[in-house]
Amino acid sequence: EIVMTQSPATLSVSPGERVTLSCRASQSISSDLAWYQQKTGQAPRLLIYDAYTRATGIPARFSGSGSGTEFTLTISSLQSEDFAVYYCHQYDDWPLTFGGGTKVEIK
Amino acid sequence: EVQLLESGGGLVQPGGSLRLSCAASGFTFSYYSMTWVRQAPGKGLEWVSTVYGNGAFTYYAASVRGRFTVSRDNSQNTLFLQMNSLRAEDTAVYYCAKDPLTSGGHYLDSWGRGVLVTVSS
């Protein structure tokens, strides 16, 4: 099973700041990585797929990068609506696995 | 607009059974693989099962294999998850989600709102 490790677990940020979230795979997953945003009480929402492709309707302030085992989600200027938990997800091999999440909270 | 609506959740005793449904609309249901993902209270996301668009192939997490069965009725645009021999650790919100392709094992581009399953005596 491919283990996905996200860091940090929690990030305290002020609105307007640049945010970088990390995700590491226990083995190479090429670019088969997605990022999701989940707000409290809501379903996850797809942000990024194939490591760097923004999903439909996702603002340009969200960007993804990386390949192999190291991946990054960057939010260029954090908006109030971006405070949430972010999950990475590998789909390179079965079983599909998710990272433990990074909570982005207000500083 | 893609819509996924789960139903069938509730409180069940350990060892009991439950059948979840996910009614889909807004897309050609038979075209796409569908997946169940669950989230225990206060925890992260856990993939449960995937079924291909034509229903020919199914995949399961080790934690549910042999107890859960995923299926679909493409004539009714509905996805199912039959859950047997339920355990306390199966307590979670269960989401159905849509794959972008007919073969499974990809990212999930649309999600339902989820349904709560509680396993407790």
Short mmCIF file of N, CA and C in Angstrom, two decimals, chain A residues 34 36 38 41-46 48-50 87 89 91-92 94-100, chain B residues 35 37 39 43-47 50 52 59-61 95 104-109 111-113:
data_model
loop_
_atom_site.label_atom_id
_atom_site.label_comp_id
_atom_site.label_asym_id
_atom_site.label_seq_id
_atom_site.Cartn_x
_atom_site.Cartn_y
_atom_site.Cartn_z
N ALA A 34 -3.98 13.92 -6.61
CA ALA A 34 -5.04 14.93 -6.55
C ALA A 34 -5.02 15.60 -5.18
N TYR A 36 -7.72 17.78 -2.55
CA TYR A 36 -9.10 18.11 -2.23
C TYR A 36 -9.14 19.11 -1.07
N GLN A 38 -11.69 20.33 2.04
CA GLN A 38 -12.90 19.98 2.77
C GLN A 38 -13.16 21.00 3.88
N GLY A 41 -18.19 20.07 7.86
CA GLY A 41 -19.56 19.66 7.57
C GLY A 41 -19.89 19.51 6.10
N GLN A 42 -18.88 19.63 5.25
CA GLN A 42 -19.11 19.53 3.81
C GLN A 42 -18.33 18.36 3.21
N ALA A 43 -18.72 17.99 2.01
CA ALA A 43 -17.99 16.96 1.27
C ALA A 43 -16.68 17.54 0.73
N PRO A 44 -15.70 16.70 0.48
CA PRO A 44 -14.47 17.17 -0.18
C PRO A 44 -14.79 17.73 -1.57
N ARG A 45 -13.93 18.65 -2.00
CA ARG A 45 -14.06 19.25 -3.33
C ARG A 45 -12.72 19.10 -4.04
N LEU A 46 -12.77 18.63 -5.28
CA LEU A 46 -11.54 18.46 -6.05
C LEU A 46 -10.95 19.81 -6.41
N ILE A 48 -7.17 19.98 -7.51
CA ILE A 48 -6.07 19.72 -8.44
C ILE A 48 -6.05 18.24 -8.77
N TYR A 49 -5.80 17.89 -10.03
CA TYR A 49 -5.58 16.49 -10.40
C TYR A 49 -4.37 16.40 -11.32
N ASP A 50 -3.88 15.18 -11.46
CA ASP A 50 -2.65 14.95 -12.25
C ASP A 50 -1.52 15.87 -11.78
N TYR A 87 -6.54 17.57 1.60
CA TYR A 87 -6.08 16.18 1.52
C TYR A 87 -5.43 15.93 0.16
N HIS A 89 -4.24 12.75 -2.47
CA HIS A 89 -4.81 11.44 -2.82
C HIS A 89 -4.02 10.87 -3.99
N TYR A 91 -3.64 7.99 -6.90
CA TYR A 91 -4.43 7.03 -7.67
C TYR A 91 -3.55 6.28 -8.67
N ASP A 92 -2.29 6.16 -8.31
CA ASP A 92 -1.36 5.43 -9.17
C ASP A 92 -1.55 3.92 -9.06
N TRP A 94 -3.73 0.55 -6.67
CA TRP A 94 -4.68 0.11 -5.66
C TRP A 94 -3.90 -0.39 -4.43
N PRO A 95 -4.42 -0.18 -3.23
CA PRO A 95 -5.62 0.59 -2.93
C PRO A 95 -5.37 2.08 -3.06
N LEU A 96 -6.40 2.81 -3.47
CA LEU A 96 -6.31 4.25 -3.48
C LEU A 96 -6.08 4.71 -2.04
N THR A 97 -5.23 5.69 -1.85
CA THR A 97 -4.94 6.16 -0.50
C THR A 97 -4.91 7.68 -0.42
N PHE A 98 -5.24 8.16 0.76
CA PHE A 98 -5.26 9.59 1.04
C PHE A 98 -4.22 9.92 2.11
N GLY A 99 -3.75 11.15 2.07
CA GLY A 99 -2.94 11.64 3.17
C GLY A 99 -3.82 11.96 4.36
N GLY A 100 -3.20 12.21 5.49
CA GLY A 100 -3.94 12.46 6.71
C GLY A 100 -4.55 13.84 6.81
N THR B 35 -17.16 5.42 -6.83
CA THR B 35 -16.35 5.06 -5.66
C THR B 35 -17.06 5.43 -4.37
N VAL B 37 -16.13 6.43 -0.46
CA VAL B 37 -15.08 6.89 0.45
C VAL B 37 -15.75 7.16 1.79
N GLN B 39 -15.39 8.53 6.07
CA GLN B 39 -14.66 9.41 6.97
C GLN B 39 -15.18 9.20 8.38
N LYS B 43 -11.83 12.23 11.69
CA LYS B 43 -10.67 11.60 11.04
C LYS B 43 -10.58 11.98 9.56
N GLY B 44 -9.62 11.39 8.88
CA GLY B 44 -9.39 11.68 7.48
C GLY B 44 -10.22 10.81 6.56
N LEU B 45 -9.92 10.91 5.28
CA LEU B 45 -10.66 10.18 4.25
C LEU B 45 -10.06 8.79 4.05
N GLU B 46 -10.94 7.81 3.84
CA GLU B 46 -10.51 6.43 3.60
C GLU B 46 -11.28 5.88 2.40
N TRP B 47 -10.57 5.47 1.36
CA TRP B 47 -11.19 4.81 0.23
C TRP B 47 -11.76 3.47 0.66
N THR B 50 -14.52 0.71 -5.28
CA THR B 50 -14.74 1.29 -6.60
C THR B 50 -15.36 0.25 -7.51
N TYR B 52 -16.36 -0.26 -11.73
CA TYR B 52 -16.25 0.29 -13.06
C TYR B 52 -17.62 0.64 -13.62
N TYR B 59 -13.26 -3.15 -6.78
CA TYR B 59 -12.09 -3.13 -5.93
C TYR B 59 -12.52 -2.75 -4.52
N TYR B 60 -11.81 -3.30 -3.53
CA TYR B 60 -12.17 -3.07 -2.14
C TYR B 60 -10.93 -2.80 -1.29
N ALA B 61 -11.12 -1.97 -0.27
CA ALA B 61 -10.09 -1.82 0.74
C ALA B 61 -10.01 -3.11 1.56
N TYR B 95 -19.34 8.66 1.66
CA TYR B 95 -19.54 9.50 0.48
C TYR B 95 -19.50 8.63 -0.77
N GLY B 104 -11.85 2.52 -13.40
CA GLY B 104 -11.63 3.14 -12.10
C GLY B 104 -10.19 3.42 -11.79
N GLY B 105 -9.98 3.97 -10.60
CA GLY B 105 -8.62 4.21 -10.15
C GLY B 105 -8.08 5.55 -10.58
N HIS B 106 -8.92 6.57 -10.40
CA HIS B 106 -8.50 7.92 -10.75
C HIS B 106 -8.90 8.89 -9.63
N TYR B 107 -8.73 10.16 -9.89
CA TYR B 107 -9.20 11.14 -8.94
C TYR B 107 -10.73 11.16 -8.96
N LEU B 108 -11.31 11.87 -8.01
CA LEU B 108 -12.76 11.89 -7.84
C LEU B 108 -13.25 13.30 -8.08
N ASP B 109 -13.99 13.50 -9.16
CA ASP B 109 -14.29 14.87 -9.56
C ASP B 109 -15.61 15.42 -9.04
N TRP B 111 -18.55 14.74 -5.65
CA TRP B 111 -18.85 14.01 -4.41
C TRP B 111 -20.28 14.29 -3.97
N GLY B 112 -20.89 13.29 -3.35
CA GLY B 112 -22.16 13.51 -2.69
C GLY B 112 -21.95 14.18 -1.34
N ARG B 113 -23.05 14.48 -0.65
CA ARG B 113 -22.97 15.14 0.65
C ARG B 113 -22.68 14.17 1.79
#
